Amino acid sequence: SSSSSSPDGPAPLFVPHQVLATHGAEDLAHFQLEGDDYLAVANRFSAAEGYAVDSVVLRWNRTRQQFEFFQSLDTSGALDVEFFEVQACTDGGPRAFVAVASWYSGSSYHTTSPLF
């Protein structure tokens, strides 16, 4: 299909904006924290690293209008990623977490799932 307007209807609402380098990405999760936008990527497999491939968090650069690398997450065979906040912390404020569901370590399905 064409990305321009045609007699058949309007141009598509969503057009390619940015290509993200991933490693067998299984899940993406957008979240906002302290006024910034983030995108967490659950990477499952890399040809070079196997299942021991890190997942990443990208942060939106307002000036460049794109997501950029922010933080690496030590994961293995990541299958899902979720952001959440816990409100009732001992310091009185909310605390932010990124949870990653691990699927396979490269040798076993009995693996741990990290919480960052």
PDB file of C-alpha atoms in Angstrom:
ATOM      1  CA  SER A   1       0.000   0.000   0.000  1.00  0.00           C
ATOM      2  CA  SER A   2       1.058   3.559  -0.617  1.00  0.00           C
ATOM      3  CA  SER A   3       2.010   5.988   2.144  1.00  0.00           C
ATOM      4  CA  SER A   4       0.570   8.981   0.311  1.00  0.00           C
ATOM      5  CA  SER A   5      -2.963  10.221  -0.085  1.00  0.00           C
ATOM      6  CA  SER A   6      -4.961   8.585  -2.857  1.00  0.00           C
ATOM      7  CA  PRO A   7      -8.476   8.811  -4.285  1.00  0.00           C
ATOM      8  CA  ASP A   8      -9.264   5.712  -2.179  1.00  0.00           C
ATOM      9  CA  GLY A   9      -8.771   7.524   1.131  1.00  0.00           C
ATOM     10  CA  PRO A  10      -6.487   9.566   3.359  1.00  0.00           C
ATOM     11  CA  ALA A  11      -2.816   8.929   3.981  1.00  0.00           C
ATOM     12  CA  PRO A  12      -2.022   6.419   6.741  1.00  0.00           C
ATOM     13  CA  LEU A  13      -2.011   7.749  10.280  1.00  0.00           C
ATOM     14  CA  PHE A  14       1.207   5.905  11.195  1.00  0.00           C
ATOM     15  CA  VAL A  15       4.282   6.075   8.984  1.00  0.00           C
ATOM     16  CA  PRO A  16       7.825   4.814   9.734  1.00  0.00           C
ATOM     17  CA  HIS A  17       9.609   7.146  12.167  1.00  0.00           C
ATOM     18  CA  GLN A  18      12.604   5.262  13.626  1.00  0.00           C
ATOM     19  CA  VAL A  19      14.175   1.827  13.310  1.00  0.00           C
ATOM     20  CA  LEU A  20      15.230   0.308  16.639  1.00  0.00           C
ATOM     21  CA  ALA A  21      18.161  -2.128  16.785  1.00  0.00           C
ATOM     22  CA  THR A  22      16.957  -5.137  18.780  1.00  0.00           C
ATOM     23  CA  HIS A  23      17.992  -8.766  19.346  1.00  0.00           C
ATOM     24  CA  GLY A  24      15.016 -11.048  18.869  1.00  0.00           C
ATOM     25  CA  ALA A  25      12.801  -8.554  20.676  1.00  0.00           C
ATOM     26  CA  GLU A  26       9.742 -10.175  22.233  1.00  0.00           C
ATOM     27  CA  ASP A  27       8.111  -7.197  23.933  1.00  0.00           C
ATOM     28  CA  LEU A  28       8.203  -3.410  24.191  1.00  0.00           C
ATOM     29  CA  ALA A  29       6.814  -1.316  27.037  1.00  0.00           C
ATOM     30  CA  HIS A  30       6.395   2.458  27.015  1.00  0.00           C
ATOM     31  CA  PHE A  31       6.337   4.357  30.289  1.00  0.00           C
ATOM     32  CA  GLN A  32       6.739   7.883  31.621  1.00  0.00           C
ATOM     33  CA  LEU A  33       8.870   8.772  34.599  1.00  0.00           C
ATOM     34  CA  GLU A  34       9.520  12.262  35.966  1.00  0.00           C
ATOM     35  CA  GLY A  35       8.348  13.870  32.716  1.00  0.00           C
ATOM     36  CA  ASP A  36      10.446  11.708  30.384  1.00  0.00           C
ATOM     37  CA  ASP A  37       9.264   8.992  27.998  1.00  0.00           C
ATOM     38  CA  TYR A  38      10.977   5.613  27.986  1.00  0.00           C
ATOM     39  CA  LEU A  39      10.724   2.443  25.940  1.00  0.00           C
ATOM     40  CA  ALA A  40      11.878  -0.845  27.481  1.00  0.00           C
ATOM     41  CA  VAL A  41      12.829  -3.611  25.027  1.00  0.00           C
ATOM     42  CA  ALA A  42      12.839  -7.294  26.047  1.00  0.00           C
ATOM     43  CA  ASN A  43      15.549  -8.927  23.899  1.00  0.00           C
ATOM     44  CA  ARG A  44      15.304 -12.720  23.745  1.00  0.00           C
ATOM     45  CA  PHE A  45      18.138 -13.948  21.503  1.00  0.00           C
ATOM     46  CA  SER A  46      21.244 -12.664  19.754  1.00  0.00           C
ATOM     47  CA  ALA A  47      23.258 -14.645  17.196  1.00  0.00           C
ATOM     48  CA  ALA A  48      26.457 -13.421  18.876  1.00  0.00           C
ATOM     49  CA  GLU A  49      25.418 -13.840  22.530  1.00  0.00           C
ATOM     50  CA  GLY A  50      22.739 -16.521  22.397  1.00  0.00           C
ATOM     51  CA  TYR A  51      20.085 -16.169  25.094  1.00  0.00           C
ATOM     52  CA  ALA A  52      22.455 -14.207  27.383  1.00  0.00           C
ATOM     53  CA  VAL A  53      21.560 -10.974  25.624  1.00  0.00           C
ATOM     54  CA  ASP A  54      20.809  -7.803  27.559  1.00  0.00           C
ATOM     55  CA  SER A  55      17.510  -6.018  27.259  1.00  0.00           C
ATOM     56  CA  VAL A  56      17.552  -2.223  27.083  1.00  0.00           C
ATOM     57  CA  VAL A  57      15.735   0.915  28.130  1.00  0.00           C
ATOM     58  CA  LEU A  58      15.595   3.752  25.608  1.00  0.00           C
ATOM     59  CA  ARG A  59      14.761   7.372  26.470  1.00  0.00           C
ATOM     60  CA  TRP A  60      12.998   9.833  24.172  1.00  0.00           C
ATOM     61  CA  ASN A  61      15.282  12.681  23.078  1.00  0.00           C
ATOM     62  CA  ARG A  62      12.998  15.688  22.605  1.00  0.00           C
ATOM     63  CA  THR A  63      15.557  17.624  20.564  1.00  0.00           C
ATOM     64  CA  ARG A  64      16.386  14.800  18.152  1.00  0.00           C
ATOM     65  CA  GLN A  65      12.806  13.437  18.238  1.00  0.00           C
ATOM     66  CA  GLN A  66      13.893   9.827  18.663  1.00  0.00           C
ATOM     67  CA  PHE A  67      14.499   7.138  21.256  1.00  0.00           C
ATOM     68  CA  GLU A  68      18.130   6.722  22.338  1.00  0.00           C
ATOM     69  CA  PHE A  69      19.956   4.198  24.505  1.00  0.00           C
ATOM     70  CA  PHE A  70      19.553   4.931  28.209  1.00  0.00           C
ATOM     71  CA  GLN A  71      20.338   1.754  30.180  1.00  0.00           C
ATOM     72  CA  SER A  72      21.220  -1.883  29.673  1.00  0.00           C
ATOM     73  CA  LEU A  73      19.338  -4.546  31.665  1.00  0.00           C
ATOM     74  CA  ASP A  74      21.153  -7.804  32.463  1.00  0.00           C
ATOM     75  CA  THR A  75      18.673 -10.376  31.129  1.00  0.00           C
ATOM     76  CA  SER A  76      18.670 -13.822  29.572  1.00  0.00           C
ATOM     77  CA  GLY A  77      16.051 -14.979  27.098  1.00  0.00           C
ATOM     78  CA  ALA A  78      13.687 -12.117  27.947  1.00  0.00           C
ATOM     79  CA  LEU A  79      10.096 -12.710  26.917  1.00  0.00           C
ATOM     80  CA  ASP A  80       8.166  -9.823  28.463  1.00  0.00           C
ATOM     81  CA  VAL A  81       8.894  -6.455  30.077  1.00  0.00           C
ATOM     82  CA  GLU A  82       6.646  -4.360  32.309  1.00  0.00           C
ATOM     83  CA  PHE A  83       6.979  -1.036  34.101  1.00  0.00           C
ATOM     84  CA  PHE A  84       5.153  -0.356  37.356  1.00  0.00           C
ATOM     85  CA  GLU A  85       5.272   1.878  40.409  1.00  0.00           C
ATOM     86  CA  VAL A  86       4.782   0.928  44.047  1.00  0.00           C
ATOM     87  CA  GLN A  87       3.151   3.723  46.013  1.00  0.00           C
ATOM     88  CA  ALA A  88       3.609   2.592  49.614  1.00  0.00           C
ATOM     89  CA  CYS A  89       7.394   2.809  50.009  1.00  0.00           C
ATOM     90  CA  THR A  90       9.129   3.416  53.345  1.00  0.00           C
ATOM     91  CA  ASP A  91      10.500   6.765  52.117  1.00  0.00           C
ATOM     92  CA  GLY A  92       6.933   7.970  51.515  1.00  0.00           C
ATOM     93  CA  GLY A  93       7.112   8.295  47.748  1.00  0.00           C
ATOM     94  CA  PRO A  94       6.463   5.996  44.822  1.00  0.00           C
ATOM     95  CA  ARG A  95       9.220   3.745  43.538  1.00  0.00           C
ATOM     96  CA  ALA A  96       9.559   2.757  39.877  1.00  0.00           C
ATOM     97  CA  PHE A  97      10.440  -0.755  38.682  1.00  0.00           C
ATOM     98  CA  VAL A  98      11.002  -2.572  35.404  1.00  0.00           C
ATOM     99  CA  ALA A  99      10.286  -6.313  35.566  1.00  0.00           C
ATOM    100  CA  VAL A 100      11.551  -8.705  32.905  1.00  0.00           C
ATOM    101  CA  ALA A 101      10.129 -12.199  32.443  1.00  0.00           C
ATOM    102  CA  SER A 102      12.914 -14.584  31.438  1.00  0.00           C
ATOM    103  CA  TRP A 103      12.059 -17.539  29.240  1.00  0.00           C
ATOM    104  CA  TYR A 104      15.271 -19.536  28.765  1.00  0.00           C
ATOM    105  CA  SER A 105      18.849 -19.219  29.987  1.00  0.00           C
ATOM    106  CA  GLY A 106      20.443 -21.095  27.094  1.00  0.00           C
ATOM    107  CA  SER A 107      20.600 -24.320  29.078  1.00  0.00           C
ATOM    108  CA  SER A 108      17.455 -24.375  31.198  1.00  0.00           C
ATOM    109  CA  TYR A 109      13.892 -23.117  31.404  1.00  0.00           C
ATOM    110  CA  HIS A 110      14.358 -22.875  35.187  1.00  0.00           C
ATOM    111  CA  THR A 111      15.707 -19.340  35.273  1.00  0.00           C
ATOM    112  CA  THR A 112      15.251 -16.175  37.266  1.00  0.00           C
ATOM    113  CA  SER A 113      13.326 -13.087  36.200  1.00  0.00           C
ATOM    114  CA  PRO A 114      14.986  -9.838  37.255  1.00  0.00           C
ATOM    115  CA  LEU A 115      13.362  -6.791  38.783  1.00  0.00           C
ATOM    116  CA  PHE A 116      15.188  -3.488  38.213  1.00  0.00           C
TER     117      PHE A 116
END
